[in-house]
Amino acid sequence: MTADKKQQAIKLLKQGLETIQDRAYTEIAEIPTEDQDDFQVKYSFIHDGIEGIFTVIGKAAPINEEAQIRFTLLSEFAEDSLHYESVTAKEQVDNDLVSAESYLNGHINQG
C-alpha cells in the first residue's frame, strides 16, 4: 500500500467515525508502523459519560489484481486505563468501528 493510500484510509476512518451520532470521537495521533500495509491511530471517545482512549489498528489486504484493497479495523484498549473494565464502552467502540470499516471500504477504491 502506498503512503498516499494509507493517508487516504486514515482520513476515511476519521470521516466514518464522524458519522456516528451517539458518541464523540477525536483523533489524537497517528502511530508510526513498520508494516506498510497497516496503520494505527490513537483516538479518544466519550460514551455515556465514560471518557477513554483506544487505538484503531487498520490492516490492509489486496482484493484483486487492480490494486484495490480492503481494510479490517480493530480496537485496542490499554489494560491500565479507567475504562478498560467497561464492556459496554468497548462493545460500542467495536460496533462503531464496523460502521467506519464499511464506510472506509466503500470509499477507499474510488477514483
PDB file of C-alpha atoms in Angstrom:
ATOM      1  CA  MET A   1       0.000   0.000   0.000  1.00  0.00           C
ATOM      2  CA  THR A   2       1.341   3.429  -0.869  1.00  0.00           C
ATOM      3  CA  ALA A   3       1.801   6.217   1.668  1.00  0.00           C
ATOM      4  CA  ASP A   4      -0.936   8.187  -0.122  1.00  0.00           C
ATOM      5  CA  LYS A   5      -3.362   5.267   0.176  1.00  0.00           C
ATOM      6  CA  LYS A   6      -2.522   4.924   3.871  1.00  0.00           C
ATOM      7  CA  GLN A   7      -3.240   8.624   4.470  1.00  0.00           C
ATOM      8  CA  GLN A   8      -6.474   8.322   2.490  1.00  0.00           C
ATOM      9  CA  ALA A   9      -7.509   5.371   4.680  1.00  0.00           C
ATOM     10  CA  ILE A  10      -6.808   7.343   7.879  1.00  0.00           C
ATOM     11  CA  LYS A  11      -8.842  10.269   6.533  1.00  0.00           C
ATOM     12  CA  LEU A  12     -11.747   7.959   5.626  1.00  0.00           C
ATOM     13  CA  LEU A  13     -11.581   6.326   9.079  1.00  0.00           C
ATOM     14  CA  LYS A  14     -11.965   9.761  10.654  1.00  0.00           C
ATOM     15  CA  GLN A  15     -14.882  10.617   8.351  1.00  0.00           C
ATOM     16  CA  GLY A  16     -16.518   7.267   9.118  1.00  0.00           C
ATOM     17  CA  LEU A  17     -16.290   7.840  12.871  1.00  0.00           C
ATOM     18  CA  GLU A  18     -17.634  11.385  12.457  1.00  0.00           C
ATOM     19  CA  THR A  19     -20.861   9.948  11.018  1.00  0.00           C
ATOM     20  CA  ILE A  20     -21.646   8.288  14.370  1.00  0.00           C
ATOM     21  CA  GLN A  21     -24.022  10.495  16.324  1.00  0.00           C
ATOM     22  CA  ASP A  22     -24.201   8.638  19.655  1.00  0.00           C
ATOM     23  CA  ARG A  23     -20.556   9.057  20.623  1.00  0.00           C
ATOM     24  CA  ALA A  24     -17.875  11.675  20.147  1.00  0.00           C
ATOM     25  CA  TYR A  25     -14.557  10.510  18.682  1.00  0.00           C
ATOM     26  CA  THR A  26     -11.454  12.676  18.476  1.00  0.00           C
ATOM     27  CA  GLU A  27      -8.286  11.737  16.641  1.00  0.00           C
ATOM     28  CA  ILE A  28      -5.245  12.148  18.868  1.00  0.00           C
ATOM     29  CA  ALA A  29      -2.318  10.998  16.732  1.00  0.00           C
ATOM     30  CA  GLU A  30      -1.166   8.578  14.083  1.00  0.00           C
ATOM     31  CA  ILE A  31       1.207   5.959  15.476  1.00  0.00           C
ATOM     32  CA  PRO A  32       4.085   5.061  13.130  1.00  0.00           C
ATOM     33  CA  THR A  33       4.104   1.433  11.998  1.00  0.00           C
ATOM     34  CA  GLU A  34       6.813  -0.611  10.358  1.00  0.00           C
ATOM     35  CA  ASP A  35       4.387  -2.618   8.237  1.00  0.00           C
ATOM     36  CA  GLN A  36       3.464  -0.756   5.079  1.00  0.00           C
ATOM     37  CA  ASP A  37       0.027  -2.414   4.973  1.00  0.00           C
ATOM     38  CA  ASP A  38      -1.024  -1.391   8.486  1.00  0.00           C
ATOM     39  CA  PHE A  39      -1.848   1.856  10.208  1.00  0.00           C
ATOM     40  CA  GLN A  40      -2.574   2.799  13.795  1.00  0.00           C
ATOM     41  CA  VAL A  41      -4.363   5.883  15.054  1.00  0.00           C
ATOM     42  CA  LYS A  42      -4.998   6.781  18.676  1.00  0.00           C
ATOM     43  CA  TYR A  43      -8.499   8.129  19.405  1.00  0.00           C
ATOM     44  CA  SER A  44     -10.373   9.406  22.404  1.00  0.00           C
ATOM     45  CA  PHE A  45     -14.088   8.815  22.878  1.00  0.00           C
ATOM     46  CA  ILE A  46     -16.945   9.788  25.133  1.00  0.00           C
ATOM     47  CA  HIS A  47     -19.693   7.198  25.738  1.00  0.00           C
ATOM     48  CA  ASP A  48     -22.414   7.631  28.378  1.00  0.00           C
ATOM     49  CA  GLY A  49     -20.169   9.849  30.470  1.00  0.00           C
ATOM     50  CA  ILE A  50     -17.188   7.496  30.139  1.00  0.00           C
ATOM     51  CA  GLU A  51     -14.153   9.043  28.521  1.00  0.00           C
ATOM     52  CA  GLY A  52     -11.498   6.764  27.141  1.00  0.00           C
ATOM     53  CA  ILE A  53      -8.610   6.302  24.784  1.00  0.00           C
ATOM     54  CA  PHE A  54      -8.061   3.456  22.365  1.00  0.00           C
ATOM     55  CA  THR A  55      -6.031   2.650  19.280  1.00  0.00           C
ATOM     56  CA  VAL A  56      -7.559   1.788  15.921  1.00  0.00           C
ATOM     57  CA  ILE A  57      -5.490  -0.767  14.044  1.00  0.00           C
ATOM     58  CA  GLY A  58      -6.146  -0.892  10.320  1.00  0.00           C
ATOM     59  CA  LYS A  59      -4.902  -3.863   8.310  1.00  0.00           C
ATOM     60  CA  ALA A  60      -4.981  -3.757   4.518  1.00  0.00           C
ATOM     61  CA  ALA A  61      -5.343  -6.723   2.214  1.00  0.00           C
ATOM     62  CA  PRO A  62      -5.430  -6.714  -1.597  1.00  0.00           C
ATOM     63  CA  ILE A  63      -8.753  -7.898  -3.041  1.00  0.00           C
ATOM     64  CA  ASN A  64      -7.814  -8.122  -6.715  1.00  0.00           C
ATOM     65  CA  GLU A  65      -5.051  -7.506  -9.221  1.00  0.00           C
ATOM     66  CA  GLU A  66      -6.179  -3.945  -9.976  1.00  0.00           C
ATOM     67  CA  ALA A  67      -4.526  -2.664  -6.767  1.00  0.00           C
ATOM     68  CA  GLN A  68      -7.828  -2.488  -4.900  1.00  0.00           C
ATOM     69  CA  ILE A  69      -7.599  -3.057  -1.167  1.00  0.00           C
ATOM     70  CA  ARG A  70      -9.894  -3.851   1.728  1.00  0.00           C
ATOM     71  CA  PHE A  71      -9.302  -2.893   5.353  1.00  0.00           C
ATOM     72  CA  THR A  72     -10.098  -4.610   8.610  1.00  0.00           C
ATOM     73  CA  LEU A  73     -10.327  -2.327  11.658  1.00  0.00           C
ATOM     74  CA  LEU A  74      -9.641  -3.474  15.206  1.00  0.00           C
ATOM     75  CA  SER A  75      -9.655  -1.634  18.534  1.00  0.00           C
ATOM     76  CA  GLU A  76      -7.026  -1.950  21.219  1.00  0.00           C
ATOM     77  CA  PHE A  77      -7.577  -0.616  24.742  1.00  0.00           C
ATOM     78  CA  ALA A  78      -4.775  -0.165  27.266  1.00  0.00           C
ATOM     79  CA  GLU A  79      -5.265  -2.521  30.212  1.00  0.00           C
ATOM     80  CA  ASP A  80      -4.364   0.158  32.744  1.00  0.00           C
ATOM     81  CA  SER A  81      -6.970   2.668  31.575  1.00  0.00           C
ATOM     82  CA  LEU A  82     -10.004   3.534  33.689  1.00  0.00           C
ATOM     83  CA  HIS A  83     -12.489   2.417  31.017  1.00  0.00           C
ATOM     84  CA  TYR A  84     -10.835  -0.973  30.413  1.00  0.00           C
ATOM     85  CA  GLU A  85     -13.460  -2.759  32.524  1.00  0.00           C
ATOM     86  CA  SER A  86     -16.340  -1.071  30.699  1.00  0.00           C
ATOM     87  CA  VAL A  87     -17.521  -3.835  28.412  1.00  0.00           C
ATOM     88  CA  THR A  88     -20.338  -1.640  27.118  1.00  0.00           C
ATOM     89  CA  ALA A  89     -17.965   1.111  26.015  1.00  0.00           C
ATOM     90  CA  LYS A  90     -15.674  -1.394  24.257  1.00  0.00           C
ATOM     91  CA  GLU A  91     -18.634  -3.070  22.547  1.00  0.00           C
ATOM     92  CA  GLN A  92     -19.919   0.292  21.338  1.00  0.00           C
ATOM     93  CA  VAL A  93     -16.481   1.261  20.015  1.00  0.00           C
ATOM     94  CA  ASP A  94     -16.207  -2.080  18.204  1.00  0.00           C
ATOM     95  CA  ASN A  95     -19.710  -1.657  16.735  1.00  0.00           C
ATOM     96  CA  ASP A  96     -18.815   1.841  15.600  1.00  0.00           C
ATOM     97  CA  LEU A  97     -15.630   0.508  14.002  1.00  0.00           C
ATOM     98  CA  VAL A  98     -17.723  -1.942  11.967  1.00  0.00           C
ATOM     99  CA  SER A  99     -19.625   1.049  10.612  1.00  0.00           C
ATOM    100  CA  ALA A 100     -16.406   3.018   9.988  1.00  0.00           C
ATOM    101  CA  GLU A 101     -14.841  -0.028   8.298  1.00  0.00           C
ATOM    102  CA  SER A 102     -17.813  -0.269   5.949  1.00  0.00           C
ATOM    103  CA  TYR A 103     -17.512   3.466   5.168  1.00  0.00           C
ATOM    104  CA  LEU A 104     -13.748   3.212   4.597  1.00  0.00           C
ATOM    105  CA  ASN A 105     -14.022   0.152   2.339  1.00  0.00           C
ATOM    106  CA  GLY A 106     -16.895   1.746   0.432  1.00  0.00           C
ATOM    107  CA  HIS A 107     -14.751   4.751  -0.487  1.00  0.00           C
ATOM    108  CA  ILE A 108     -11.072   3.683  -0.490  1.00  0.00           C
ATOM    109  CA  ASN A 109     -11.025   2.263  -4.029  1.00  0.00           C
ATOM    110  CA  GLN A 110     -12.963   5.060  -5.688  1.00  0.00           C
ATOM    111  CA  GLY A 111     -11.277   7.420  -8.104  1.00  0.00           C
TER     112      GLY A 111
END
